[in-house]
Amino acid sequence: MPGTVPEQDAADERPLIELRQISKTFGAVKALQDLEVSIRPGELVTVVGPSGCGKSTLFNILAGLEEPDPGNILRLKGVSSTASDLLGKVSFMPQRDLLLPWRNVIDNAILALEVEGMPRAEARRLAMDMLPEFGLAGFEAQYPNQLSGGMRQRVALMRTFLFKRDLMLLDEPFGALDALTRTMMQRWLLDVWQKHKRTVLFITHDVDEAIFLGDRVLVMTARPGRIKLEQAVDLPRPRKADIVTSPEFIALKKTLLEAIEEESMKSFQVAGR
Amino acid sequence: MPGTVPEQDAADERPLIELRQISKTFGAVKALQDLEVSIRPGELVTVVGPSGCGKSTLFNILAGLEEPDPGNILRLKGVSSTASDLLGKVSFMPQRDLLLPWRNVIDNAILALEVEGMPRAEARRLAMDMLPEFGLAGFEAQYPNQLSGGMRQRVALMRTFLFKRDLMLLDEPFGALDALTRTMMQRWLLDVWQKHKRTVLFITHDVDEAIFLGDRVLVMTARPGRIKLEQAVDLPRPRKADIVTSPEFIALKKTLLEAIEEESMKSFQVAGR
Amino acid sequence: QDMVDASLRLKWLTQAQFAGFYVALEKGYYKDEGINLTINPGGPNLLTENLVATGADTFGLSGGTDSVFAARDKGLPVVCIGVAHQVTPFVFVSHKDGPVQSVADFKGRTATTWFTGANHVLSAMLSKVGVSPSDVDIQPQQVSVTPFVDKQVDVVTATRHNELYVINERVGKDNLNLFVPEDSGVSFPRDTLIVSETTAAEKPELVEKFLRASVKGWREAFANESEAIDIIMKISPTLDRAQQEFMLREVRTLMTAGKGSTDGLFAIDKAAVGSANDLLAEYGVISKPVELDAAFNASFIESIPLEERRL
Amino acid sequence: MSGAASVAGNLPVASTGRFGAVVKPIVWLVAAVVLVEAIVVVFGIRSYYLPRPSVIASTIMATPGAYLAGLWRTFLETVLGFVAGSLFGVVMAVVFHRWVLLREMFFPLFVVSQTIPVIAFGAVVVLWFGNTLLAKAVISFYISFLPVTVNTLLGFSAVDPRQVQLMRSFGADDAQILRRLYLPAALPQLFVALKLASSLALVGAIVGEWFGDTTGLGVLLLQAMYNENVAGIWATIVVSACLGMGLYGVVAFAERRIVFWGGEQ
Amino acid sequence: MTASISSDSARQISRGIGGALLVAVVWELCARGLDLPAYVLPAISSILAGLANDAGSLLAAARFTATESLAGYAIGCLAGMAAAVLVTMVPSARSVVVPLATAINSVPVVAYSPLVLLWFGIGMASKVVMVAIAVSFTIFLSTIAGLDRVDRKSVDLLRSFGAGRLAVLWRLRLPTALPLIIAGMRVSTVRSVIVAIVTEMLGAYGGLGWVIYQAVLQVDFVKVWAAIIVASAISLAFFGAISFVERRYVFWR
Ligand SMILES: Nc1ncnc2c1ncn2[C@@H]1O[C@H](COP(=O)(O)OP(=O)(O)OP(=O)(O)O)[C@@H](O)[C@H]1O
Ligand SMILES: Nc1ncnc2c1ncn2[C@@H]1O[C@H](COP(=O)(O)OP(=O)(O)OP(=O)(O)O)[C@@H](O)[C@H]1O
Ligand SMILES: Cc1ncc(C[n+]2csc(CCO)c2C)c(N)n1
Ligand SMILES: [Mg+2]
Ligand SMILES: [Mg+2]
């Protein structure tokens, strides 16, 4: 069962992806510095950290979109790679939905499938079947500017799910959703993850969500981002909604919140106030 | 003290704004139907509801940007008005940040002040002083495409705060913020609200946040949106962070969650599953 | 003495074809007559008659008898006060080693010409030798004579002072047959000096003074050709000097041919002008023959003593 | 990205890039010229079809003053016409954007106005504006403003309506929304049109000089054309190409400086 | 949706006609009221009479010119877009193609006319070539600008889906560029007609430009104006057709 994770790895459980000495500088801004992390196949790892600490930047690197500064080590299934080798190998949901304004809901959802070469009709059929699960039934022909914020996010999510890859990167996928929709989506995600044995990296601001979903929670430091804490979540699965009130959960939450708050404070010049 | 609100109004406490029979239709989609609400001066009202239920649409109407369907009644300080009369009278933070890509952080923040006619240098000085409070110190010269999602949101928030109006509409202002930054922003908001006696309407997905901040929580129904429940929050102010564990808080949360979940379910065709 | 402002609009850009006017200006002959003259060059699609009729320019050296008649026919109030080229300034040219050795040989061949009067001259020449113009493939002539040089066309039209130089250079003077309209009894004097009817009626002395200075300039130009070319080259340095020298020599021939030899520069040969009038009326370019005496007023040029006008 | 590049415009990396961007085309140009020279010589192409580049160069060098004077004069006319045409084009776009009725009534006439071949109306131009520099500038103005209007309108229509709403909620009036939102948002599209207009303005100035002028590249061109001076035609083409590229370069440079935010919405 | 488009365009057409009528009336009043001679400004009524008079020959000329412009336009659009796509796909071609295209376009098309007439003859081919040159640059510039305008983050997203340059071009760059391309195409319609006419003026067997050239020299300004009205009608129809296409296919703004 994934999720009950031994800290020292078995020989056959080679990391799916392994990052060492990853730094990323934008002009004068150091977004990441010497970040080290490795993700085992089938893991669901959640990432939390103060706003602006480099979470999205890390995802961009993992999606192959951004090369880290020179001197980095990046191994995919043990093979040394450059970031661009990862292009097309991970399904990535960016923080901003990036829907194409000239495509309606269904055609935005099948974008990745089209790029893969699936015939449109087939892709549309696949996507149509998923609409109700995403609470978008009846909206297939709407254009992005006719959708609410949460609906746009769900379309982007659908687009990502339809692009089936071993590694899935989700950047605050549920940020704009109300509590129940969010719960349903979480349940859905866990379903997909367990059924298809996908590896998931998941950025969230919600510590409850991070613990509820994750095998491990990574806490990042303030900019320049590094991994401050790797917290294994040893809660049994499947997890029920009421797990959030269990003492183990609350203990974990406390540890994590402390770590995060310590880092978040650094982002603010609170001295004078 | 605002916050400890009598349900039946005193004669001198005329509603700041009063809506009756507000409907809004987009083509075939009924976003709002017969919505009725009134907001007293100095109140901090939070709004929750399922994704796509019409919260942003309600705000657009209150900001004077969208005319509701004919037959509506809209009173500002008791005076019957059209939506467009409200233009320039409320400070509005939209759900998407809508930063101008050709303006850097500081110039995006002062946009509303410039529109009001304040000299640029003065407006910039004002805004510069606020940067640290928003965790944006040192980023004044960055352009929006160089910011993280949470930073963009904070710039949009700053822009709204700098535009001082009696009524403030915030559409998920803290959606992209991590827990601590969010807490700090909440504290900041309460400060501003109490010091300046502004009236605030605040959309959020986070029921904790809705209760923690609000004098009242409005729960909206699924599309077409109406007010399902107006829940007064009779918790004393100032509220401490640990209030979330108090039995009153938990009771309120339960009531609200039930109301929201009932509505959210309607958005999904969950029958088959 | 009060100076009067006036302008002369040429039919084309500065070149030796108009040397006399530039010499007169340079030597101050207009000033001596009390005229403060500006010379404005012409251009394609710029109709001198139009500019003179509307008063934009005082004087004009316009296309020729053809354009004066067309203008009069359309009611433009212009009067011709002198004709520069006493004979048709263009010729039709064929290759010596080609199929066209006489006007009669044009039949069934391709000829290019300008559809602004020259085409009618060609038609008239053909009619004179019994060839129907419809038996010749007459096409509009483009700026370049290369199609002729490359023998894509058999006959090309050339002004003696301009295209002919280029053709001579590229084909060789001795390899060409020239067909001269006058040899077929067709005459088409061109390069006409015009003024508006108002100027002619209200300022006759200005017109006379202008003519006197201009004629003086031309005589000076012919007397001192290289100096005249210097003056032109100073204004338009990119011109080819040899070509300009050729042009001035040819223009001299044209201006002193026919009546020009006896009656001096800018003489108006009513007979030649009349034949052009009839030709244009015959081909329907003008609705009916124009009243000659109203269109051509020789009184101004004739008020200058003959010996001053003759070379 | 583009923002970072321009913000860091003074960094050595960026300036090397710009230096390279200048040098590279020059290198290519020189190579192309040499190639053409070789082709003409090797294949024995006759000079009135295509003169050798060296002949063109020596034609210019024979009377450099004439070409320089023509260049300067045409440059003045072009700049005047271009600036006026661009301003007018933007103003008309604003007017047409603001008053739909005016747009629907008169925009088609704007289009129609562009179908009038000015060179058929030399006399009218001379009549109205004389043989002045202004007359050429007017023509250059006349043929350059339409693309500016069309593209600026396009830029306006691409503005996110929610952004307009936000400005309205700040109480911004039309003028403020125009200045702070529509105009900046239309800049990328506007610059596309300005680049086109810079070439069109040059065309206008050159054609304007065909109405009886004494100096200018148009005069040189006309003279060379009708005297079948092919080397002269090419010489003028080269000089006006330099002028056109210069103008284009200035506009493109301004674009890089002003429109730094690229495609981000 | 279609209903609203057609009622929209009905209103636009009627307003357009209204505007044209307004100008025509003012024109007529000026010409008649100020008693302007035809060589300054003929009255619109006499132009229309002249138009009716010469309808046959003008129509033939119009067909001639329209054929040239359309052919040149089609070639120019394709060439311009192809060059822009090439430059976007092969960035190293950019520093060569863009300055070259700029240089070519910086020269007024009329300057090429003697050369083009020399190379392609006085017939239709030379006009088609001239129009194609003029149009292709406008389209080239608009297309490159459009292709470059994409949101970099969206490109990144597509790349993360494994999209190659071609897929990014097809699914992202071209749709993003479409509004600008069509705007360029709209501007070019007018230019294509005018370039055909101007080139005809410098040498042709027929066409509106040829008619205008002859008419100017024959001092027949009514005919000049009649030919111009025909040219305007062609351009306007052409412009309208492209605008219609634009409204059909660029709907998302
Ligand atoms: N293209 C860029 N140019 C310059 N700076 C950048 C760029 N992209 C990101 N940054 C900077 O890198 C830092 C990290 O940004 P990133 O988007 O990774 O943060 P994040 O952790 O995702 O924050 P959030 O939770 O707010 O989304 C920020 O300070 C940001 O300003
Ligand atoms: N311009 C529009 N055209 C058509 N439909 C629209 C438009 N704007 C909103 N809608 C529809 O109105 C409904 C309400 O949208 P609104 O944005 O108000 O929702 P919301 O409550 O803010 O949702 P979220 O929490 O996801 O932001 C949605 O179903 C949406 O599809
Ligand atoms: C009747 C007639 N029509 C056209 C031309 C051609 N053209 C017009 S201007 C010019 C330059 C003359 O110096 C030339 C060759 C002509 N010569 N004569
Ligand atoms: Mg982020
Ligand atoms: Mg919303």
Coordinates of N, CA and C in Angstrom, one line a residue, chain C residues 9 12-15 22 39-47 50-51 54-57 143-146 149-150 152 162-163 166 170 235-240 243-244 247, chain D residues 46 48-49 59 62-63 65-67 118-127 130-131 209-215 218-230:
Chain C
R9 N 5.1 76.0 -65.1 CA 5.0 74.6 -64.8 C 5.5 73.8 -66.0
W12 N 7.6 68.1 -67.5 CA 8.4 67.0 -66.9 C 9.4 67.5 -66.0
L13 N 10.2 66.6 -65.5 CA 11.3 67.0 -64.5 C 12.4 67.8 -65.3
T14 N 13.2 68.5 -64.4 CA 14.3 69.2 -65.0 C 15.1 68.4 -65.9
Q15 N 15.3 68.8 -67.1 CA 16.2 68.2 -68.1 C 16.4 69.2 -69.2
Y22 N 15.6 77.5 -67.9 CA 16.6 77.5 -66.8 C 17.7 78.5 -67.0
I39 N 10.3 78.1 -61.4 CA 10.1 77.0 -62.4 C 9.7 75.7 -61.6
N40 N 8.5 75.2 -61.8 CA 8.0 74.0 -61.2 C 8.1 72.9 -62.1
P41 N 8.8 71.8 -61.7 CA 8.8 70.6 -62.6 C 7.4 70.0 -62.7
G42 N 7.3 69.1 -63.7 CA 6.0 68.4 -63.9 C 6.2 67.0 -63.3
G43 N 5.3 66.1 -63.7 CA 5.4 64.7 -63.3 C 4.3 63.9 -63.9
P44 N 4.4 62.6 -63.7 CA 3.4 61.8 -64.4 C 2.0 62.1 -63.8
N45 N 1.0 62.1 -64.6 CA -0.4 62.4 -64.0 C -0.5 63.8 -63.6
L46 N 0.4 64.6 -63.9 CA 0.3 66.0 -63.5 C 0.0 66.8 -64.8
L47 N -1.2 67.3 -64.9 CA -1.6 67.9 -66.2 C -1.4 69.4 -66.1
N50 N -4.3 71.8 -66.5 CA -5.2 71.8 -65.3 C -4.6 72.9 -64.3
L51 N -3.3 72.8 -64.1 CA -2.7 73.7 -63.1 C -2.8 75.2 -63.6
T54 N -6.5 76.5 -63.4 CA -6.9 76.8 -62.1 C -6.2 77.9 -61.4
G55 N -5.1 78.3 -62.1 CA -4.4 79.5 -61.5 C -3.3 79.1 -60.6
A56 N -3.1 77.8 -60.4 CA -2.0 77.3 -59.5 C -0.6 77.8 -60.1
D57 N -0.5 77.7 -61.4 CA 0.7 78.2 -62.1 C 0.3 79.3 -63.1
V143 N 7.2 52.2 -69.7 CA 8.3 53.1 -69.5 C 9.6 52.6 -70.2
S144 N 9.8 51.3 -70.2 CA 11.1 50.8 -70.7 C 11.0 50.4 -72.2
V145 N 12.1 50.6 -72.9 CA 12.1 50.1 -74.3 C 12.8 48.8 -74.4
T146 N 13.0 48.1 -73.3 CA 13.6 46.8 -73.3 C 12.9 45.8 -74.2
V149 N 14.1 46.3 -77.5 CA 15.5 46.0 -77.6 C 15.6 44.4 -77.7
D150 N 14.8 43.8 -76.9 CA 14.8 42.3 -76.9 C 13.9 41.7 -78.1
Q152 N 10.9 41.8 -78.6 CA 9.5 41.2 -78.3 C 8.5 42.1 -79.0
N162 N 14.7 61.7 -76.2 CA 14.8 61.0 -75.0 C 14.9 59.5 -75.2
E163 N 13.8 58.8 -75.6 CA 13.9 57.3 -75.8 C 14.9 57.0 -76.9
V166 N 18.3 56.3 -75.7 CA 18.5 55.0 -75.0 C 18.5 53.9 -76.1
R170 N 21.6 51.2 -76.9 CA 21.5 49.8 -76.7 C 21.4 49.0 -77.9
I235 N 21.2 71.4 -61.2 CA 19.9 71.2 -60.6 C 19.6 69.7 -60.4
S236 N 20.0 69.0 -61.4 CA 19.7 67.5 -61.3 C 21.0 66.7 -61.6
P237 N 21.8 66.6 -60.5 CA 23.2 66.0 -60.7 C 23.2 64.6 -61.2
T238 N 22.1 63.9 -61.0 CA 22.1 62.5 -61.3 C 21.9 62.2 -62.8
L239 N 21.6 63.2 -63.5 CA 21.3 63.0 -64.9 C 22.6 62.6 -65.6
D240 N 22.5 62.0 -66.8 CA 23.6 61.6 -67.6 C 24.0 62.7 -68.6
Q243 N 23.7 62.2 -72.3 CA 22.3 62.2 -72.7 C 21.7 63.6 -72.8
Q244 N 22.0 64.4 -71.8 CA 21.5 65.8 -71.8 C 22.0 66.6 -73.0
M247 N 20.1 65.5 -75.9 CA 18.8 66.0 -75.8 C 18.7 67.5 -76.3
Chain D
R46 N 22.5 40.9 -67.9 CA 22.7 42.3 -68.5 C 22.3 43.3 -67.5
Y48 N 20.8 46.1 -67.6 CA 19.5 46.7 -67.5 C 18.4 45.8 -66.9
Y49 N 18.8 44.5 -66.7 CA 17.9 43.6 -65.9 C 18.3 43.7 -64.4
T59 N 27.3 54.4 -58.7 CA 26.3 55.3 -59.1 C 26.0 56.3 -58.0
A62 N 29.0 58.6 -57.3 CA 29.2 59.6 -58.4 C 28.7 60.9 -58.0
T63 N 27.5 60.9 -57.4 CA 26.9 62.2 -57.0 C 26.2 62.0 -55.6
G65 N 26.1 63.9 -53.1 CA 25.3 65.0 -52.6 C 23.8 65.0 -53.0
A66 N 23.6 64.6 -54.3 CA 22.2 64.5 -54.8 C 21.4 63.5 -54.0
Y67 N 22.0 62.4 -53.7 CA 21.3 61.3 -52.9 C 21.1 61.7 -51.5
V118 N -3.8 58.6 -55.1 CA -3.4 60.0 -55.1 C -2.7 60.4 -56.3
I119 N -1.9 59.4 -57.0 CA -1.1 59.9 -58.1 C -2.0 60.3 -59.3
A120 N -3.3 60.0 -59.2 CA -4.2 60.5 -60.3 C -4.6 61.9 -60.0
F121 N -4.3 62.4 -58.8 CA -4.8 63.7 -58.4 C -3.7 64.7 -58.0
G122 N -2.6 64.5 -58.7 CA -1.4 65.4 -58.5 C -1.8 66.8 -58.6
A123 N -2.6 67.2 -59.6 CA -3.0 68.5 -59.8 C -3.8 69.1 -58.6
V124 N -4.7 68.3 -58.1 CA -5.4 68.7 -56.9 C -4.5 69.0 -55.7
V125 N -3.6 68.1 -55.5 CA -2.6 68.2 -54.4 C -1.9 69.5 -54.6
V126 N -1.3 69.7 -55.8 CA -0.6 71.0 -56.0 C -1.5 72.2 -55.8
L127 N -2.7 72.0 -56.3 CA -3.6 73.1 -56.1 C -3.9 73.5 -54.7
G130 N 0.2 73.4 -52.9 CA 1.4 73.9 -53.6 C 2.5 73.0 -53.7
N131 N 3.7 73.5 -54.1 CA 4.8 72.6 -54.3 C 5.7 72.6 -53.0
E209 N 6.4 63.3 -54.2 CA 7.4 64.1 -55.0 C 7.3 63.9 -56.5
W210 N 6.3 63.1 -56.9 CA 6.1 63.0 -58.3 C 5.2 64.2 -58.8
F211 N 4.8 65.0 -57.9 CA 3.9 66.1 -58.4 C 4.7 67.3 -58.6
G212 N 5.7 67.2 -59.4 CA 6.5 68.4 -59.7 C 7.3 68.9 -58.6
D213 N 8.3 68.1 -58.1 CA 9.2 68.6 -57.1 C 10.6 68.6 -57.7
T214 N 11.5 69.2 -56.9 CA 12.8 69.4 -57.4 C 13.8 68.5 -56.7
T215 N 13.6 68.2 -55.4 CA 14.5 67.3 -54.7 C 13.7 66.2 -54.1
G218 N 12.0 60.6 -54.5 CA 10.9 60.4 -55.6 C 11.3 61.0 -56.9
V219 N 11.9 62.1 -56.8 CA 12.4 62.8 -58.0 C 13.5 62.0 -58.7
L220 N 14.4 61.6 -57.9 CA 15.5 60.8 -58.4 C 15.0 59.5 -59.1
L221 N 14.0 58.9 -58.4 CA 13.5 57.6 -58.9 C 12.8 57.9 -60.2
L222 N 12.0 58.9 -60.3 CA 11.3 59.2 -61.5 C 12.2 59.5 -62.7
Q223 N 13.2 60.2 -62.3 CA 14.2 60.6 -63.4 C 14.9 59.3 -63.9
A224 N 15.3 58.5 -63.0 CA 16.0 57.3 -63.4 C 15.0 56.4 -64.2
M225 N 13.8 56.3 -63.7 CA 12.8 55.4 -64.3 C 12.6 55.8 -65.8
Y226 N 12.4 57.1 -66.0 CA 12.0 57.5 -67.4 C 13.2 57.7 -68.3
N227 N 14.4 57.7 -67.7 CA 15.6 57.8 -68.5 C 16.2 56.4 -68.7
E228 N 15.4 55.4 -68.2 CA 15.9 54.0 -68.2 C 17.3 53.9 -67.7
N229 N 17.5 54.6 -66.6 CA 18.8 54.5 -65.9 C 18.7 53.4 -64.8
V230 N 18.9 52.2 -65.2 CA 18.6 51.1 -64.3 C 19.4 51.2 -63.0

